[in-house]
Amino acid sequence: MDLRIRKALNFIEREYGKKILLKDLAQQAGLSPFHFQRLFRRETGESPAECLTRIRLDRAGHLLRVNADLPISRIAYDCGFSSPATFSRSFSQRYGCSPSHFRKEGLFLSNDQLPGDFPVEVVYFSETTIFYTHTSVFQSDFLRAFDSAKVFCQLEGIETGGMFGVYAQIPFHIPRQQLNYFAGIAIDQATDRLPADRLFTIPAGRYARFYSSVSYDDLIHELTRFQQHWLNKSPYHITRIFAFEHMLPFNHQQDDRPERYIYLPVERS
């Protein structure tokens, strides 16, 4: 990741409870607000405002989970929201439920239900459309398929966001040769300038999410661990036969184990 953006992210992580303006973040990166926004989205797949809100909501979710006596209004202000109403709207958009409902029922399993090295969280993911290149994760240079999709959009003058890989089937027991994979780049909206047969919309909803940096040769083992150590012990079940991953920035020359967040659609049983 660009060190200037990393510096801005570190600032957000430290100061999320305070009022943070775009110019403050741009100053941390040593860029103009315009160029900072463009570089930030290119590096992270989200805008500075989206990133700030996500971090604030993650902190709020943690406080709701671990401190049942702390008033929701106090959590809202401590996490940098201008009012409890603004916090409640943002929280519901991300998690699919109100803060009070989240506190009552919880979207996270307790720590004693999760192995320490395999944390899983259930989050609400907003609908996202990607423009993709059809490939296989078992091709030696498959990561370049993300670049191919991005370059195509750039040539058409289309703004892009984060990188997402979609598995047409959840790869628990699918043979390698049958595992379809869409290496894509997020776009703001569908357009006639892009081939319709290379667009895929990730549906909004509740997803189990976990971090992974294993090689794709070890992916089946990773998902089996998810199933055995989390899914089978949780109050959730998988609702659709697909999965996707949000790719973090990677180096083509070095990353045979790219960092990413893997998402599987779930709902309470």
PDB file of C-alpha atoms in Angstrom:
ATOM      1  CA  MET A   1       0.000   0.000   0.000  1.00  0.00           C
ATOM      2  CA  ASP A   2       1.158   3.543  -0.728  1.00  0.00           C
ATOM      3  CA  LEU A   3       2.859   4.837   2.421  1.00  0.00           C
ATOM      4  CA  ARG A   4       0.987   8.148   2.206  1.00  0.00           C
ATOM      5  CA  ILE A   5      -2.338   6.336   2.357  1.00  0.00           C
ATOM      6  CA  ARG A   6      -1.086   4.091   5.147  1.00  0.00           C
ATOM      7  CA  LYS A   7      -0.214   7.218   7.133  1.00  0.00           C
ATOM      8  CA  ALA A   8      -3.738   8.583   6.622  1.00  0.00           C
ATOM      9  CA  LEU A   9      -5.246   5.241   7.666  1.00  0.00           C
ATOM     10  CA  ASN A  10      -3.172   5.237  10.826  1.00  0.00           C
ATOM     11  CA  PHE A  11      -4.463   8.737  11.570  1.00  0.00           C
ATOM     12  CA  ILE A  12      -8.069   7.540  11.162  1.00  0.00           C
ATOM     13  CA  GLU A  13      -7.413   4.559  13.433  1.00  0.00           C
ATOM     14  CA  ARG A  14      -6.079   6.879  16.147  1.00  0.00           C
ATOM     15  CA  GLU A  15      -8.455   9.819  15.839  1.00  0.00           C
ATOM     16  CA  TYR A  16     -11.750   8.253  14.672  1.00  0.00           C
ATOM     17  CA  GLY A  17     -13.572   9.577  17.742  1.00  0.00           C
ATOM     18  CA  LYS A  18     -12.854  13.180  16.770  1.00  0.00           C
ATOM     19  CA  LYS A  19     -14.137  15.319  13.915  1.00  0.00           C
ATOM     20  CA  ILE A  20     -12.007  14.473  10.868  1.00  0.00           C
ATOM     21  CA  LEU A  21     -12.219  16.484   7.658  1.00  0.00           C
ATOM     22  CA  LEU A  22     -10.962  15.535   4.225  1.00  0.00           C
ATOM     23  CA  LYS A  23      -8.345  18.276   4.400  1.00  0.00           C
ATOM     24  CA  ASP A  24      -7.001  16.771   7.638  1.00  0.00           C
ATOM     25  CA  LEU A  25      -6.428  13.410   5.971  1.00  0.00           C
ATOM     26  CA  ALA A  26      -4.980  14.985   2.834  1.00  0.00           C
ATOM     27  CA  GLN A  27      -2.559  16.921   5.016  1.00  0.00           C
ATOM     28  CA  GLN A  28      -1.429  13.691   6.679  1.00  0.00           C
ATOM     29  CA  ALA A  29      -0.678  12.267   3.238  1.00  0.00           C
ATOM     30  CA  GLY A  30       0.930  15.458   1.925  1.00  0.00           C
ATOM     31  CA  LEU A  31      -1.484  15.667  -1.007  1.00  0.00           C
ATOM     32  CA  SER A  32      -4.227  17.963  -2.215  1.00  0.00           C
ATOM     33  CA  PRO A  33      -7.720  16.803  -1.198  1.00  0.00           C
ATOM     34  CA  PHE A  34      -8.533  15.991  -4.846  1.00  0.00           C
ATOM     35  CA  HIS A  35      -5.473  13.818  -5.452  1.00  0.00           C
ATOM     36  CA  PHE A  36      -5.730  12.277  -1.997  1.00  0.00           C
ATOM     37  CA  GLN A  37      -9.292  11.090  -2.615  1.00  0.00           C
ATOM     38  CA  ARG A  38      -8.368   9.488  -5.935  1.00  0.00           C
ATOM     39  CA  LEU A  39      -5.303   7.738  -4.521  1.00  0.00           C
ATOM     40  CA  PHE A  40      -7.156   6.636  -1.396  1.00  0.00           C
ATOM     41  CA  ARG A  41      -9.930   4.953  -3.391  1.00  0.00           C
ATOM     42  CA  ARG A  42      -7.438   3.334  -5.729  1.00  0.00           C
ATOM     43  CA  GLU A  43      -5.470   1.887  -2.818  1.00  0.00           C
ATOM     44  CA  THR A  44      -8.312   0.851  -0.508  1.00  0.00           C
ATOM     45  CA  GLY A  45     -11.390   0.431  -2.694  1.00  0.00           C
ATOM     46  CA  GLU A  46     -13.408   2.927  -0.668  1.00  0.00           C
ATOM     47  CA  SER A  47     -13.585   6.669  -0.188  1.00  0.00           C
ATOM     48  CA  PRO A  48     -12.025   8.356   2.874  1.00  0.00           C
ATOM     49  CA  ALA A  49     -15.522   9.037   4.230  1.00  0.00           C
ATOM     50  CA  GLU A  50     -16.574   5.410   3.735  1.00  0.00           C
ATOM     51  CA  CYS A  51     -13.426   4.201   5.465  1.00  0.00           C
ATOM     52  CA  LEU A  52     -13.912   6.558   8.411  1.00  0.00           C
ATOM     53  CA  THR A  53     -17.541   5.501   8.842  1.00  0.00           C
ATOM     54  CA  ARG A  54     -16.629   1.811   8.633  1.00  0.00           C
ATOM     55  CA  ILE A  55     -13.946   2.143  11.304  1.00  0.00           C
ATOM     56  CA  ARG A  56     -16.268   4.126  13.562  1.00  0.00           C
ATOM     57  CA  LEU A  57     -18.995   1.511  13.152  1.00  0.00           C
ATOM     58  CA  ASP A  58     -16.581  -1.334  13.822  1.00  0.00           C
ATOM     59  CA  ARG A  59     -15.537   0.356  17.069  1.00  0.00           C
ATOM     60  CA  ALA A  60     -19.159   0.983  17.984  1.00  0.00           C
ATOM     61  CA  GLY A  61     -20.048  -2.645  17.312  1.00  0.00           C
ATOM     62  CA  HIS A  62     -17.261  -3.735  19.617  1.00  0.00           C
ATOM     63  CA  LEU A  63     -18.467  -1.418  22.400  1.00  0.00           C
ATOM     64  CA  LEU A  64     -22.038  -2.639  22.013  1.00  0.00           C
ATOM     65  CA  ARG A  65     -20.793  -6.176  22.313  1.00  0.00           C
ATOM     66  CA  VAL A  66     -18.491  -5.847  25.323  1.00  0.00           C
ATOM     67  CA  ASN A  67     -20.191  -3.097  27.381  1.00  0.00           C
ATOM     68  CA  ALA A  68     -23.888  -3.728  27.853  1.00  0.00           C
ATOM     69  CA  ASP A  69     -24.249  -0.828  30.311  1.00  0.00           C
ATOM     70  CA  LEU A  70     -22.796   1.929  28.150  1.00  0.00           C
ATOM     71  CA  PRO A  71     -25.625   4.079  26.716  1.00  0.00           C
ATOM     72  CA  ILE A  72     -25.956   3.908  22.947  1.00  0.00           C
ATOM     73  CA  SER A  73     -25.882   7.704  22.744  1.00  0.00           C
ATOM     74  CA  ARG A  74     -22.527   7.703  24.559  1.00  0.00           C
ATOM     75  CA  ILE A  75     -21.164   5.126  22.123  1.00  0.00           C
ATOM     76  CA  ALA A  76     -22.350   7.257  19.204  1.00  0.00           C
ATOM     77  CA  TYR A  77     -20.507  10.350  20.415  1.00  0.00           C
ATOM     78  CA  ASP A  78     -17.406   8.468  21.578  1.00  0.00           C
ATOM     79  CA  CYS A  79     -17.065   6.923  18.116  1.00  0.00           C
ATOM     80  CA  GLY A  80     -17.249  10.274  16.348  1.00  0.00           C
ATOM     81  CA  PHE A  81     -20.870  10.448  15.193  1.00  0.00           C
ATOM     82  CA  SER A  82     -22.597  13.820  15.289  1.00  0.00           C
ATOM     83  CA  SER A  83     -25.788  12.450  16.851  1.00  0.00           C
ATOM     84  CA  PRO A  84     -27.363   9.165  17.979  1.00  0.00           C
ATOM     85  CA  ALA A  85     -29.779   9.369  15.036  1.00  0.00           C
ATOM     86  CA  THR A  86     -26.933   9.612  12.515  1.00  0.00           C
ATOM     87  CA  PHE A  87     -25.194   6.717  14.242  1.00  0.00           C
ATOM     88  CA  SER A  88     -28.331   4.573  14.205  1.00  0.00           C
ATOM     89  CA  ARG A  89     -28.910   5.126  10.475  1.00  0.00           C
ATOM     90  CA  SER A  90     -25.308   4.338   9.582  1.00  0.00           C
ATOM     91  CA  PHE A  91     -25.244   1.306  11.853  1.00  0.00           C
ATOM     92  CA  SER A  92     -28.433  -0.130  10.370  1.00  0.00           C
ATOM     93  CA  GLN A  93     -27.101   0.320   6.839  1.00  0.00           C
ATOM     94  CA  ARG A  94     -23.925  -1.608   7.677  1.00  0.00           C
ATOM     95  CA  TYR A  95     -25.229  -4.330   9.975  1.00  0.00           C
ATOM     96  CA  GLY A  96     -28.817  -4.668   8.807  1.00  0.00           C
ATOM     97  CA  CYS A  97     -30.240  -4.017  12.264  1.00  0.00           C
ATOM     98  CA  SER A  98     -30.441  -1.255  14.870  1.00  0.00           C
ATOM     99  CA  PRO A  99     -27.745  -0.800  17.542  1.00  0.00           C
ATOM    100  CA  SER A 100     -30.196  -1.876  20.254  1.00  0.00           C
ATOM    101  CA  HIS A 101     -31.107  -5.042  18.337  1.00  0.00           C
ATOM    102  CA  PHE A 102     -27.426  -5.762  17.745  1.00  0.00           C
ATOM    103  CA  ARG A 103     -26.734  -5.405  21.466  1.00  0.00           C
ATOM    104  CA  LYS A 104     -29.671  -7.641  22.373  1.00  0.00           C
ATOM    105  CA  GLU A 105     -29.045 -10.505  19.937  1.00  0.00           C
ATOM    106  CA  GLY A 106     -25.499  -9.896  18.724  1.00  0.00           C
ATOM    107  CA  LEU A 107     -24.006 -10.551  15.315  1.00  0.00           C
ATOM    108  CA  PHE A 108     -20.783 -11.911  16.784  1.00  0.00           C
ATOM    109  CA  LEU A 109     -20.222 -15.191  18.547  1.00  0.00           C
ATOM    110  CA  SER A 110     -18.613 -15.011  21.966  1.00  0.00           C
ATOM    111  CA  ASN A 111     -14.873 -15.518  22.119  1.00  0.00           C
ATOM    112  CA  ASP A 112     -15.163 -18.970  23.688  1.00  0.00           C
ATOM    113  CA  GLN A 113     -16.958 -20.198  20.559  1.00  0.00           C
ATOM    114  CA  LEU A 114     -14.170 -19.145  18.233  1.00  0.00           C
ATOM    115  CA  PRO A 115     -10.654 -20.504  17.919  1.00  0.00           C
ATOM    116  CA  GLY A 116      -8.246 -17.670  18.707  1.00  0.00           C
ATOM    117  CA  ASP A 117      -6.503 -17.849  15.345  1.00  0.00           C
ATOM    118  CA  PHE A 118      -9.660 -17.945  13.233  1.00  0.00           C
ATOM    119  CA  PRO A 119     -11.884 -14.952  14.060  1.00  0.00           C
ATOM    120  CA  VAL A 120     -15.121 -14.568  12.101  1.00  0.00           C
ATOM    121  CA  GLU A 121     -17.542 -11.658  12.139  1.00  0.00           C
ATOM    122  CA  VAL A 122     -20.975 -11.280  10.607  1.00  0.00           C
ATOM    123  CA  VAL A 123     -21.413  -7.980   8.762  1.00  0.00           C
ATOM    124  CA  TYR A 124     -23.883  -6.317   6.449  1.00  0.00           C
ATOM    125  CA  PHE A 125     -22.515  -5.808   2.929  1.00  0.00           C
ATOM    126  CA  SER A 126     -24.071  -3.295   0.543  1.00  0.00           C
ATOM    127  CA  GLU A 127     -24.908  -4.255  -3.044  1.00  0.00           C
ATOM    128  CA  THR A 128     -21.834  -3.906  -5.257  1.00  0.00           C
ATOM    129  CA  THR A 129     -21.490  -4.330  -9.022  1.00  0.00           C
ATOM    130  CA  ILE A 130     -18.190  -5.516 -10.457  1.00  0.00           C
ATOM    131  CA  PHE A 131     -16.782  -5.711 -13.970  1.00  0.00           C
ATOM    132  CA  TYR A 132     -14.866  -8.964 -14.151  1.00  0.00           C
ATOM    133  CA  THR A 133     -12.525 -11.208 -16.090  1.00  0.00           C
ATOM    134  CA  HIS A 134     -13.410 -14.915 -16.011  1.00  0.00           C
ATOM    135  CA  THR A 135     -10.421 -16.932 -14.795  1.00  0.00           C
ATOM    136  CA  SER A 136      -9.284 -19.647 -12.386  1.00  0.00           C
ATOM    137  CA  VAL A 137      -7.471 -19.134  -9.091  1.00  0.00           C
ATOM    138  CA  PHE A 138      -5.236 -22.047 -10.038  1.00  0.00           C
ATOM    139  CA  GLN A 139      -3.699 -20.267 -13.027  1.00  0.00           C
ATOM    140  CA  SER A 140      -0.208 -19.074 -12.170  1.00  0.00           C
ATOM    141  CA  ASP A 141      -0.874 -15.470 -13.216  1.00  0.00           C
ATOM    142  CA  PHE A 142      -4.562 -15.226 -12.336  1.00  0.00           C
ATOM    143  CA  LEU A 143      -4.063 -12.081 -10.210  1.00  0.00           C
ATOM    144  CA  ARG A 144      -3.387 -10.175 -13.425  1.00  0.00           C
ATOM    145  CA  ALA A 145      -7.031 -10.723 -14.334  1.00  0.00           C
ATOM    146  CA  PHE A 146      -7.893  -7.986 -11.828  1.00  0.00           C
ATOM    147  CA  ASP A 147      -5.617  -5.605 -13.717  1.00  0.00           C
ATOM    148  CA  SER A 148      -7.251  -6.604 -16.986  1.00  0.00           C
ATOM    149  CA  ALA A 149     -10.693  -5.667 -15.674  1.00  0.00           C
ATOM    150  CA  LYS A 150      -9.415  -2.400 -14.221  1.00  0.00           C
ATOM    151  CA  VAL A 151      -7.578  -1.341 -17.388  1.00  0.00           C
ATOM    152  CA  PHE A 152     -10.678  -2.056 -19.489  1.00  0.00           C
ATOM    153  CA  CYS A 153     -12.713   0.280 -17.263  1.00  0.00           C
ATOM    154  CA  GLN A 154     -10.036   2.968 -17.310  1.00  0.00           C
ATOM    155  CA  LEU A 155      -9.938   2.947 -21.107  1.00  0.00           C
ATOM    156  CA  GLU A 156     -13.687   3.545 -21.072  1.00  0.00           C
ATOM    157  CA  GLY A 157     -13.301   6.400 -18.582  1.00  0.00           C
ATOM    158  CA  ILE A 158     -15.158   4.567 -15.821  1.00  0.00           C
ATOM    159  CA  GLU A 159     -14.305   5.184 -12.163  1.00  0.00           C
ATOM    160  CA  THR A 160     -13.402   2.008 -10.299  1.00  0.00           C
ATOM    161  CA  GLY A 161     -13.204   0.943  -6.676  1.00  0.00           C
ATOM    162  CA  GLY A 162     -11.932  -2.106  -4.819  1.00  0.00           C
ATOM    163  CA  MET A 163     -10.984  -5.501  -6.206  1.00  0.00           C
ATOM    164  CA  PHE A 164     -13.416  -8.366  -5.639  1.00  0.00           C
ATOM    165  CA  GLY A 165     -13.137 -12.014  -6.588  1.00  0.00           C
ATOM    166  CA  VAL A 166     -16.366 -14.008  -6.883  1.00  0.00           C
ATOM    167  CA  TYR A 167     -16.700 -17.779  -6.639  1.00  0.00           C
ATOM    168  CA  ALA A 168     -19.704 -18.907  -8.660  1.00  0.00           C
ATOM    169  CA  GLN A 169     -19.904 -21.882  -6.297  1.00  0.00           C
ATOM    170  CA  ILE A 170     -18.725 -22.094  -2.693  1.00  0.00           C
ATOM    171  CA  PRO A 171     -15.458 -23.997  -3.108  1.00  0.00           C
ATOM    172  CA  PHE A 172     -15.947 -26.615  -0.395  1.00  0.00           C
ATOM    173  CA  HIS A 173     -16.102 -29.727  -2.568  1.00  0.00           C
ATOM    174  CA  ILE A 174     -15.733 -28.385  -6.114  1.00  0.00           C
ATOM    175  CA  PRO A 175     -12.996 -29.931  -8.324  1.00  0.00           C
ATOM    176  CA  ARG A 176     -10.371 -27.444  -9.494  1.00  0.00           C
ATOM    177  CA  GLN A 177     -11.372 -27.622 -13.135  1.00  0.00           C
ATOM    178  CA  GLN A 178     -14.984 -26.741 -12.254  1.00  0.00           C
ATOM    179  CA  LEU A 179     -14.269 -23.807  -9.947  1.00  0.00           C
ATOM    180  CA  ASN A 180     -15.399 -20.658 -11.764  1.00  0.00           C
ATOM    181  CA  TYR A 181     -13.882 -17.394 -10.564  1.00  0.00           C
ATOM    182  CA  PHE A 182     -14.663 -13.803 -11.531  1.00  0.00           C
ATOM    183  CA  ALA A 183     -11.738 -11.424 -10.923  1.00  0.00           C
ATOM    184  CA  GLY A 184     -13.380  -8.022 -10.884  1.00  0.00           C
ATOM    185  CA  ILE A 185     -13.209  -4.368 -10.036  1.00  0.00           C
ATOM    186  CA  ALA A 186     -16.052  -2.450  -8.387  1.00  0.00           C
ATOM    187  CA  ILE A 187     -17.839   0.184 -10.467  1.00  0.00           C
ATOM    188  CA  ASP A 188     -20.316   2.834  -9.370  1.00  0.00           C
ATOM    189  CA  GLN A 189     -23.065   1.631 -11.677  1.00  0.00           C
ATOM    190  CA  ALA A 190     -23.682  -0.493 -14.740  1.00  0.00           C
ATOM    191  CA  THR A 191     -23.129   1.268 -18.053  1.00  0.00           C
ATOM    192  CA  ASP A 192     -23.593   0.530 -21.740  1.00  0.00           C
ATOM    193  CA  ARG A 193     -19.865   1.091 -22.177  1.00  0.00           C
ATOM    194  CA  LEU A 194     -19.164  -2.244 -20.498  1.00  0.00           C
ATOM    195  CA  PRO A 195     -20.203  -5.669 -21.859  1.00  0.00           C
ATOM    196  CA  ALA A 196     -23.261  -6.810 -19.912  1.00  0.00           C
ATOM    197  CA  ASP A 197     -22.013 -10.399 -19.809  1.00  0.00           C
ATOM    198  CA  ARG A 198     -18.991  -9.289 -17.775  1.00  0.00           C
ATOM    199  CA  LEU A 199     -20.986  -7.563 -15.044  1.00  0.00           C
ATOM    200  CA  PHE A 200     -21.887  -9.257 -11.783  1.00  0.00           C
ATOM    201  CA  THR A 201     -23.787  -7.784  -8.852  1.00  0.00           C
ATOM    202  CA  ILE A 202     -22.874  -8.978  -5.382  1.00  0.00           C
ATOM    203  CA  PRO A 203     -26.192  -8.877  -3.521  1.00  0.00           C
ATOM    204  CA  ALA A 204     -26.652  -6.893  -0.345  1.00  0.00           C
ATOM    205  CA  GLY A 205     -27.099  -8.886   2.801  1.00  0.00           C
ATOM    206  CA  ARG A 206     -25.529 -10.438   5.847  1.00  0.00           C
ATOM    207  CA  TYR A 207     -22.218 -12.221   5.387  1.00  0.00           C
ATOM    208  CA  ALA A 208     -19.766 -14.159   7.531  1.00  0.00           C
ATOM    209  CA  ARG A 209     -16.368 -12.555   6.934  1.00  0.00           C
ATOM    210  CA  PHE A 210     -12.867 -13.673   7.822  1.00  0.00           C
ATOM    211  CA  TYR A 211      -9.353 -12.617   6.918  1.00  0.00           C
ATOM    212  CA  SER A 212      -7.182 -14.982   4.895  1.00  0.00           C
ATOM    213  CA  SER A 213      -3.703 -14.988   3.421  1.00  0.00           C
ATOM    214  CA  VAL A 214      -3.384 -18.672   2.547  1.00  0.00           C
ATOM    215  CA  SER A 215      -2.453 -19.841  -0.931  1.00  0.00           C
ATOM    216  CA  TYR A 216      -5.290 -20.980  -3.153  1.00  0.00           C
ATOM    217  CA  ASP A 217      -3.934 -24.519  -2.915  1.00  0.00           C
ATOM    218  CA  ASP A 218      -4.850 -24.335   0.782  1.00  0.00           C
ATOM    219  CA  LEU A 219      -8.189 -22.600   0.257  1.00  0.00           C
ATOM    220  CA  ILE A 220     -10.306 -25.741   0.590  1.00  0.00           C
ATOM    221  CA  HIS A 221      -8.641 -26.485   3.917  1.00  0.00           C
ATOM    222  CA  GLU A 222      -9.277 -22.897   5.051  1.00  0.00           C
ATOM    223  CA  LEU A 223     -12.966 -23.117   4.185  1.00  0.00           C
ATOM    224  CA  THR A 224     -13.263 -26.500   5.847  1.00  0.00           C
ATOM    225  CA  ARG A 225     -11.862 -24.928   9.020  1.00  0.00           C
ATOM    226  CA  PHE A 226     -14.452 -22.165   8.696  1.00  0.00           C
ATOM    227  CA  GLN A 227     -17.198 -24.769   8.383  1.00  0.00           C
ATOM    228  CA  GLN A 228     -16.029 -27.003  11.223  1.00  0.00           C
ATOM    229  CA  HIS A 229     -14.794 -24.425  13.718  1.00  0.00           C
ATOM    230  CA  TRP A 230     -17.312 -21.641  13.162  1.00  0.00           C
ATOM    231  CA  LEU A 231     -20.297 -22.363  10.925  1.00  0.00           C
ATOM    232  CA  ASN A 232     -21.258 -25.699  12.488  1.00  0.00           C
ATOM    233  CA  LYS A 233     -21.100 -24.142  15.980  1.00  0.00           C
ATOM    234  CA  SER A 234     -22.855 -20.896  15.104  1.00  0.00           C
ATOM    235  CA  PRO A 235     -26.550 -19.970  14.943  1.00  0.00           C
ATOM    236  CA  TYR A 236     -26.107 -19.232  11.219  1.00  0.00           C
ATOM    237  CA  HIS A 237     -26.412 -21.170   7.988  1.00  0.00           C
ATOM    238  CA  ILE A 238     -25.289 -20.413   4.435  1.00  0.00           C
ATOM    239  CA  THR A 239     -28.067 -19.021   2.257  1.00  0.00           C
ATOM    240  CA  ARG A 240     -26.624 -18.999  -1.273  1.00  0.00           C
ATOM    241  CA  ILE A 241     -24.124 -21.147  -3.112  1.00  0.00           C
ATOM    242  CA  PHE A 242     -21.541 -18.507  -3.839  1.00  0.00           C
ATOM    243  CA  ALA A 243     -18.803 -16.653  -2.003  1.00  0.00           C
ATOM    244  CA  PHE A 244     -16.641 -13.635  -2.708  1.00  0.00           C
ATOM    245  CA  GLU A 245     -13.455 -12.052  -1.464  1.00  0.00           C
ATOM    246  CA  HIS A 246     -12.358  -8.437  -1.099  1.00  0.00           C
ATOM    247  CA  MET A 247      -8.739  -8.317  -2.207  1.00  0.00           C
ATOM    248  CA  LEU A 248      -6.262  -6.132  -0.353  1.00  0.00           C
ATOM    249  CA  PRO A 249      -3.445  -4.495  -2.362  1.00  0.00           C
ATOM    250  CA  PHE A 250      -0.968  -7.100  -3.613  1.00  0.00           C
ATOM    251  CA  ASN A 251       2.334  -7.402  -5.467  1.00  0.00           C
ATOM    252  CA  HIS A 252       2.140  -9.606  -8.567  1.00  0.00           C
ATOM    253  CA  GLN A 253       5.772 -10.619  -8.248  1.00  0.00           C
ATOM    254  CA  GLN A 254       5.591 -11.700  -4.610  1.00  0.00           C
ATOM    255  CA  ASP A 255       2.028 -12.456  -3.571  1.00  0.00           C
ATOM    256  CA  ASP A 256       1.216 -16.117  -4.104  1.00  0.00           C
ATOM    257  CA  ARG A 257      -0.691 -15.720  -0.828  1.00  0.00           C
ATOM    258  CA  PRO A 258      -2.685 -12.514  -1.372  1.00  0.00           C
ATOM    259  CA  GLU A 259      -4.343 -10.924   1.624  1.00  0.00           C
ATOM    260  CA  ARG A 260      -8.116 -10.747   1.388  1.00  0.00           C
ATOM    261  CA  TYR A 261     -11.385 -10.902   3.298  1.00  0.00           C
ATOM    262  CA  ILE A 262     -13.571 -13.863   2.350  1.00  0.00           C
ATOM    263  CA  TYR A 263     -17.359 -13.420   2.565  1.00  0.00           C
ATOM    264  CA  LEU A 264     -20.039 -16.120   2.680  1.00  0.00           C
ATOM    265  CA  PRO A 265     -23.775 -15.255   2.751  1.00  0.00           C
ATOM    266  CA  VAL A 266     -25.472 -16.324   5.979  1.00  0.00           C
ATOM    267  CA  GLU A 267     -28.589 -15.839   8.034  1.00  0.00           C
ATOM    268  CA  ARG A 268     -29.728 -17.022  11.441  1.00  0.00           C
ATOM    269  CA  SER A 269     -31.216 -20.509  11.512  1.00  0.00           C
TER     270      SER A 269
END
